[in-house]
Coordinates of C-alpha atoms in Angstrom, one line a residue:
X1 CA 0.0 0.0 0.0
X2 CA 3.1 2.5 1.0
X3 CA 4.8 1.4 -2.2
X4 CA 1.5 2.6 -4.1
X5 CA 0.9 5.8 -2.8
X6 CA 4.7 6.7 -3.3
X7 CA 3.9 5.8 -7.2
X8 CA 0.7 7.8 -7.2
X9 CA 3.0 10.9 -5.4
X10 CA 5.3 10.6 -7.9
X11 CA 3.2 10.5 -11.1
X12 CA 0.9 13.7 -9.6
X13 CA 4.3 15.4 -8.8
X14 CA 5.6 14.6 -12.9
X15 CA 1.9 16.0 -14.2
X16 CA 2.6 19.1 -11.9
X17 CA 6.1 19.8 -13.3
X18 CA 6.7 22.4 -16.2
X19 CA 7.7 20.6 -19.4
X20 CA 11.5 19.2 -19.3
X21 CA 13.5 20.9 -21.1
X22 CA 16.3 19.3 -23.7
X23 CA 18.7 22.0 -23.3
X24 CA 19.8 25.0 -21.0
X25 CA 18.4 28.6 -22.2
X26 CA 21.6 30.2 -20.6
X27 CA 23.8 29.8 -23.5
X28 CA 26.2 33.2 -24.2
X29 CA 25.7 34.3 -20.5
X30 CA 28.9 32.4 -19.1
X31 CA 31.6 33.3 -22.2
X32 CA 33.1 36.2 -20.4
X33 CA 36.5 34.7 -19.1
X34 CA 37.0 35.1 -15.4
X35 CA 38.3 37.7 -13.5
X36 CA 41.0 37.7 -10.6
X37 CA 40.5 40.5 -8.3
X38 CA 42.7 41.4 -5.5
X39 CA 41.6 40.9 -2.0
X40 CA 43.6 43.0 0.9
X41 CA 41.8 41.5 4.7
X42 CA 42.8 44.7 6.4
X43 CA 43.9 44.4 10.1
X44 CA 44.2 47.7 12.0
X45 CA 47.8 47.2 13.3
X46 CA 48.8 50.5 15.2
X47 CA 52.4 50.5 17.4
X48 CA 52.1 50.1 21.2
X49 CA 54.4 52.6 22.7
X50 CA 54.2 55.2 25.4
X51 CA 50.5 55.6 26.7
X52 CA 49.2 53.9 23.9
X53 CA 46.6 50.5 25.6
X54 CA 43.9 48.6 25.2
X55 CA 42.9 49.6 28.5
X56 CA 42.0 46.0 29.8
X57 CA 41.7 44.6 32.2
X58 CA 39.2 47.6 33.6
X59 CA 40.0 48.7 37.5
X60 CA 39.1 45.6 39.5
X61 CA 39.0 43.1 37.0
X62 CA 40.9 40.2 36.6
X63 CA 43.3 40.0 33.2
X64 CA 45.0 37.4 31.2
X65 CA 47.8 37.5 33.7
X66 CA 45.0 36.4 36.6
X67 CA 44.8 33.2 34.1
X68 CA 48.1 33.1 33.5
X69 CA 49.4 33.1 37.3
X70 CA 47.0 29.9 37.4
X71 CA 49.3 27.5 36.0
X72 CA 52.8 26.6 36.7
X73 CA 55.4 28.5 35.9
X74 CA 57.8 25.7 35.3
X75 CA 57.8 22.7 32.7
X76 CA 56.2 20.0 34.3
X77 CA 57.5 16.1 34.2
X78 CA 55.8 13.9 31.4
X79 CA 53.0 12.3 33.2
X80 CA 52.0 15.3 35.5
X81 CA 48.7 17.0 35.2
X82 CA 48.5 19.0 31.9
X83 CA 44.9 20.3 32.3
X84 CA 43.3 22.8 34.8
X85 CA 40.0 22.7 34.8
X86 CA 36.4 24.5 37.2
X87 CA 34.9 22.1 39.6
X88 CA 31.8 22.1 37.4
X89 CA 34.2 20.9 33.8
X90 CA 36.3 18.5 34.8
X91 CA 36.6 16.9 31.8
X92 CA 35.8 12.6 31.8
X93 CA 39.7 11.8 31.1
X94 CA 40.5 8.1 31.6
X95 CA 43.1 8.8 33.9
X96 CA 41.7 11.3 36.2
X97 CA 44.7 12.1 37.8
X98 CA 45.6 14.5 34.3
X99 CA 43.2 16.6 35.5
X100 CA 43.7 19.7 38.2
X101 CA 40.8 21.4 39.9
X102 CA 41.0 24.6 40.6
X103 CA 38.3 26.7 42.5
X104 CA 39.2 29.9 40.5
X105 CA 38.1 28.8 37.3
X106 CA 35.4 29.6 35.3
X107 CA 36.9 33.1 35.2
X108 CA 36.0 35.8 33.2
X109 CA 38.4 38.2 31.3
X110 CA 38.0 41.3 28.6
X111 CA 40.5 40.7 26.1
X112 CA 41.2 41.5 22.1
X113 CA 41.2 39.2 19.1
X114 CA 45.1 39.7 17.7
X115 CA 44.5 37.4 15.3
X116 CA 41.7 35.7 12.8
X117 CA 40.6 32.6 14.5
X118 CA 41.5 30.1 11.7
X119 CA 44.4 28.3 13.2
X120 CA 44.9 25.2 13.3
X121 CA 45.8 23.3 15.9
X122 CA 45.9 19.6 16.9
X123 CA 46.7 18.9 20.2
X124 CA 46.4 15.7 23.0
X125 CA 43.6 16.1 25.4
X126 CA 43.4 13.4 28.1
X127 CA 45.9 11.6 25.3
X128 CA 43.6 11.9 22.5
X129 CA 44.3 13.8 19.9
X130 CA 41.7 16.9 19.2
X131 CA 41.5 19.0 15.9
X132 CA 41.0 22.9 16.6
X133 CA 40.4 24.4 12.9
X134 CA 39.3 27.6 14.4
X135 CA 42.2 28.9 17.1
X136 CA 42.9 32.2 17.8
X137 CA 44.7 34.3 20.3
X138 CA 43.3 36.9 23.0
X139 CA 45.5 39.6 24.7
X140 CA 45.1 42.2 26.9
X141 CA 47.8 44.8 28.4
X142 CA 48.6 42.3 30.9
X143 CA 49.7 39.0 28.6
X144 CA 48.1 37.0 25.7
X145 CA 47.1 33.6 25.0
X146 CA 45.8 31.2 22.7
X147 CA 42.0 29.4 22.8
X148 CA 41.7 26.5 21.2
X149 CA 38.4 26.3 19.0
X150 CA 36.9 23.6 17.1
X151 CA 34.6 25.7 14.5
X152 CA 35.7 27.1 10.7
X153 CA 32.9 30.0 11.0
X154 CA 34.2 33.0 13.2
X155 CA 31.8 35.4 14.8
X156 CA 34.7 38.0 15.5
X157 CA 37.7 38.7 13.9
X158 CA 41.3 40.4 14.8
X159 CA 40.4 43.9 16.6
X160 CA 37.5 43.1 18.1
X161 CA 36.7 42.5 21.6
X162 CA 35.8 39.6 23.7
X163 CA 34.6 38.5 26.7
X164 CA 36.2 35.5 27.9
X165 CA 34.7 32.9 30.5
X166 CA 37.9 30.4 30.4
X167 CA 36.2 27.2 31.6
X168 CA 39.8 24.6 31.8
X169 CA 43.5 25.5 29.9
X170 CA 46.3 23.4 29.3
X171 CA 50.0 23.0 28.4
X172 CA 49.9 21.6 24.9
X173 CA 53.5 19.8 25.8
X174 CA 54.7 20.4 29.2
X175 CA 55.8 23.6 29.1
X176 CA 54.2 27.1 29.9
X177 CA 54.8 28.8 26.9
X178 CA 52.8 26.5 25.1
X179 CA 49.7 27.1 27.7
X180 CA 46.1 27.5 25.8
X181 CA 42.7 27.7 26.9
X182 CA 41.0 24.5 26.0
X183 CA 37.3 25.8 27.0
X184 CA 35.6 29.1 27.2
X185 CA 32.8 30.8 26.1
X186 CA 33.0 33.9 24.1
X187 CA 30.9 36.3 23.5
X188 CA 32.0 39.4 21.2
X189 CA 31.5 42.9 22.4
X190 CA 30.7 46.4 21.2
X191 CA 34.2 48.0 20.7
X192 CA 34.3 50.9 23.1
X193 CA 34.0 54.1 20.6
X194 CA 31.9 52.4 18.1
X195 CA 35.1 52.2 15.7
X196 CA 36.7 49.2 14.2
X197 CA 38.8 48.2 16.7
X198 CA 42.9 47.5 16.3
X199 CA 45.7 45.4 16.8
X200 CA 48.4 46.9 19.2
X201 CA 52.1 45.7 18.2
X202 CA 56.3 45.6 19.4
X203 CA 58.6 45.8 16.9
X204 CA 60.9 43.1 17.3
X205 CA 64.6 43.3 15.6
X206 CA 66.3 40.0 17.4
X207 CA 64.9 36.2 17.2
X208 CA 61.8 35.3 18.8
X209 CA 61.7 34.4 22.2
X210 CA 59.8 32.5 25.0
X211 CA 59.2 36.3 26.3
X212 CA 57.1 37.0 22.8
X213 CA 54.9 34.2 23.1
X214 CA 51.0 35.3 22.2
X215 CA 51.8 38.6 22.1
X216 CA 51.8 41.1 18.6
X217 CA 55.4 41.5 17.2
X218 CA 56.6 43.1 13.7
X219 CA 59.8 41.6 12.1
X220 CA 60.8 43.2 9.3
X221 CA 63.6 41.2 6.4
X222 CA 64.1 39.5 3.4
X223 CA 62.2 36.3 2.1
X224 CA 64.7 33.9 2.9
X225 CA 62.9 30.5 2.4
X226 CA 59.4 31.0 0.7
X227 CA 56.4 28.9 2.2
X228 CA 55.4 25.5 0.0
X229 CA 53.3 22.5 0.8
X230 CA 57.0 20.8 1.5
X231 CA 57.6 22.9 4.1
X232 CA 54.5 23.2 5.6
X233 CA 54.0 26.4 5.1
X234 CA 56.9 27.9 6.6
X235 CA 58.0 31.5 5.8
X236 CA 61.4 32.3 6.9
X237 CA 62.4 36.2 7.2
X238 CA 65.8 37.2 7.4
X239 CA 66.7 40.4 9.0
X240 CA 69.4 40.9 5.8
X241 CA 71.2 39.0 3.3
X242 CA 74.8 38.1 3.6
X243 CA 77.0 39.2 0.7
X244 CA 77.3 36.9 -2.2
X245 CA 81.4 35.9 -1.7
X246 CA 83.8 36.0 -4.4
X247 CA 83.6 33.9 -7.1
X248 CA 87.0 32.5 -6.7
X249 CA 87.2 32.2 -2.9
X250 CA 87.6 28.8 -1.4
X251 CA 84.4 26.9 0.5
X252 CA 86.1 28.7 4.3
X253 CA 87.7 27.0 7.0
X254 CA 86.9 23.5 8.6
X255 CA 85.6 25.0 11.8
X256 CA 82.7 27.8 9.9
X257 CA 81.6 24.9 7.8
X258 CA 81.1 22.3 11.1
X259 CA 79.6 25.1 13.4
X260 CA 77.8 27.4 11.2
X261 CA 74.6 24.8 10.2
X262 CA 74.0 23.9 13.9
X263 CA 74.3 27.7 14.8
X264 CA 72.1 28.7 11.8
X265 CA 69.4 26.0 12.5
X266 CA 68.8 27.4 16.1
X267 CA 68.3 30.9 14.7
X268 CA 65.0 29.1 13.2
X269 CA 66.7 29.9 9.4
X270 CA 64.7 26.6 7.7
X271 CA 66.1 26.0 4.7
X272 CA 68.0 29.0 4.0
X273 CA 71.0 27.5 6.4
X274 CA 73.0 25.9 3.4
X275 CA 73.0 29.2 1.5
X276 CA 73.5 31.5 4.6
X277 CA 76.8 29.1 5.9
X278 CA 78.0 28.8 2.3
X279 CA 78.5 32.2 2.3
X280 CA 79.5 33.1 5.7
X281 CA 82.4 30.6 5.2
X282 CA 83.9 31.7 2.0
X283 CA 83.3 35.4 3.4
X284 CA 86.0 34.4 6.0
X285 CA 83.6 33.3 9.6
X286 CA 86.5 31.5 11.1
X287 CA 85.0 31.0 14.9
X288 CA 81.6 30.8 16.6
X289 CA 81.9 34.5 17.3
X290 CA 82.9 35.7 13.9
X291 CA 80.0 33.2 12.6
X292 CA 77.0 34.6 15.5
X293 CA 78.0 38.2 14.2
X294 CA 77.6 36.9 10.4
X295 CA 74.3 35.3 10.2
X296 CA 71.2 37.4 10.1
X297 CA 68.3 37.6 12.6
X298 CA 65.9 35.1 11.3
X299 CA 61.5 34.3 12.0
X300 CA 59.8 32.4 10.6
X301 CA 55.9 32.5 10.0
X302 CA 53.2 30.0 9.5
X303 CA 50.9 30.5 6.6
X304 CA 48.0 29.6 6.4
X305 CA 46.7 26.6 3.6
X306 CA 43.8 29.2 2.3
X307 CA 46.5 31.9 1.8
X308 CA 49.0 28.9 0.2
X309 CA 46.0 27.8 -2.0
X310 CA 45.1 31.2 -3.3
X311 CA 48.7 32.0 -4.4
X312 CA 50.6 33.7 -1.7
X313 CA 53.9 32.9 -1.8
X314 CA 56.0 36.1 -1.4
X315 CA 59.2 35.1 -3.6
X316 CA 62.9 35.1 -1.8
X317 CA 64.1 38.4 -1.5
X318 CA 61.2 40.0 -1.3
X319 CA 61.7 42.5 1.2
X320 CA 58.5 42.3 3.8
X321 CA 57.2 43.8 7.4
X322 CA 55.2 41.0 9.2
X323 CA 52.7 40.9 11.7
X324 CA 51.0 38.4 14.1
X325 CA 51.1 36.6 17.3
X326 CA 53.8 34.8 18.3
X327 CA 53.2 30.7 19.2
X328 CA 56.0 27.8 20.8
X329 CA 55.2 24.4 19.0
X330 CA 58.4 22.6 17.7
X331 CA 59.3 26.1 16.6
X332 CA 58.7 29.4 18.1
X333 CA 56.7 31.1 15.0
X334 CA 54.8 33.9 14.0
X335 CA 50.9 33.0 13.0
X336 CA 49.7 34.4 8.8
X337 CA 46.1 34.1 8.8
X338 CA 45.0 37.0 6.3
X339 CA 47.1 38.8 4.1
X340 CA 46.5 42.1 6.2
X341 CA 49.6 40.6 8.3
X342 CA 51.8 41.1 5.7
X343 CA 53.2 44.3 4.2
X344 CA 55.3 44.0 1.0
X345 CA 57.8 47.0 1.8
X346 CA 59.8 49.5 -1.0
X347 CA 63.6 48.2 -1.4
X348 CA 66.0 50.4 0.9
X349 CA 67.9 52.4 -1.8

């Protein structure tokens, strides 16, 4: 009987139709070729210096650095607790001995969105392993730090403002400077003058640091290693060039070409190291010294896969000002989410 009344449903839907039609009436409306239009993804970037704030946390409220001052402040032993979480979210981790409670938590902070929250991130929680394609990073005047987020549609961008009710946080491997908040509601605010909010920043001129983690730097170089799908997307800036060396000078001493790739590679230089200790050496680096005061500054930067898949991929050399959040994981690197982090700068004369 079913099976029936499905046939008569379908024939009474066919008699209702318009009459089918052999071929599309569109023809001549799709032979313009496409166009590629540029797309720029402002961010409001503006220098933090002298009295310039975000003016958070208000009098009397607690900041990033109240979260902060939560956690240890040393590396902890593999094994230990990695998760700090309210009374009322403990999370249901089969060892519940991962887990910290602490009394302070849920807490709620005011903070600013430095960043586009598009990162992503996949990190052990209770020793499985979660997928955050939505991460971002919150700072105020006290600190910053990252919150994990598991979503690929943003309802607040970099500039704007946020409340924050952290719920639990974690170190993603031991260590503090890789601390995130792994729960938290967020709820995006009204910027305080009604204009589009900004995006304070340091200008940084030395290597990244453990003291520059989640907080807004500028570097400013040449393209030293360009990002590809081999290297995951890493951009390497270096602060200069060294001089090409004379065409008929030897490959250097014994001692530049030993030390130089094991000093290079913990300036974070990628794959720029071969070029950059090629030419120290034959430029005459005989010593660690001569070879520290040789090499560049180097940072590298994490682009994002959209940005890689739409084309950007600054060539080397290209002589660029870069901003973002700084993050610790294998590397200590700068996050590229929109191309408004990136400034392609005039060549010094």
């Amino acid at each position: 009987m079913a099976r029936w009344l499905s046939w008569v449903a379908f024939v009474a839907l066919v008699g209702c139709s318009p009459e089918l039609r052999d071929r599309s009436d569109l023809g001549g409306q799709f032979d313009a070729p496409g166009v590629q239009r540029p797309v720029s993804e402002p961010v409001r970037y503006v220098e933090r210096r002298g009295a310039r704030a975000y003016g958070l946390p208000r009098a009397g409220e607690p900041g990033i650095a109240d979260l902060i001052a939560l956690l240890p402040s040393e590396a902890i032993d593999a094994g230990e607790s990695d998760l700090w979480a309210g009374p009322d979210d403990v999370p249901p981790c089969p060892d519940p001995d991962r887990v910290t409670v602490l009394d302070d938590l849920p807490l709620t902070v005011e903070a600013v969105v430095s960043i586009h929250p598009r990162q992503y991130l996949k990190v052990p929680v209770c020793d499985q392993d979660e997928r955050n394609y939505g991460s971002f990073v919150v700072e105020d005047d006290t600190g910053g730090i990252v919150v994990l987020r598991n979503s690929r549609v943003a309802q607040y961008t970099a500039g704007d403002r946020v409340k924050l009710t952290v719920r639990a946080m974690m170190f993603t491997f031991r260590d503090p400077s890789t601390r995130v908040v792994v729960a938290a509601d967020v709820e995006r605010l009204d910027p305080p003058d009604g204009e589009p909010g900004v995006v304070l920043y340091e200008r940084l001129e030395v290597p990244f640091s453990l003291a520059d983690i989640s907080e807004t730097r500028r570097v400013e170089g040449r393209v030293l290693q360009k990002p590809t799908n081999t290297n995951f997307g890493q951009l390497v800036l270096a602060s200069a060039l060294p001089p090409a060396p004379d065409p008929e000078a030897g490959p250097g001493s014994a001692i530049c070409r030993e030390s130089c790739p094991t000093r290079c590679r913990r300036r974070q230089c990628g794959e720029g190291c071969a070029e950059l200790c090629a030419a120290v050496c034959a430029n005459g680096a005989d010593g660690n010294s001569e070879i520290d005061e040789a090499l560049p500054s180097c940072w590298p930067a994490n682009v994002d896969q959209e940005l890689q898949r739409r084309g950007f991929g600054p060539e080397k050399g290209t002589r660029l000002a870069i901003y973002g959040p700084v993050f610790n994981s294998f590397d200590i690197e700068m996050w590229v989410q929109r191309l408004g982090q990136v400034e392609v700068l005039d060549d010094e004369e």
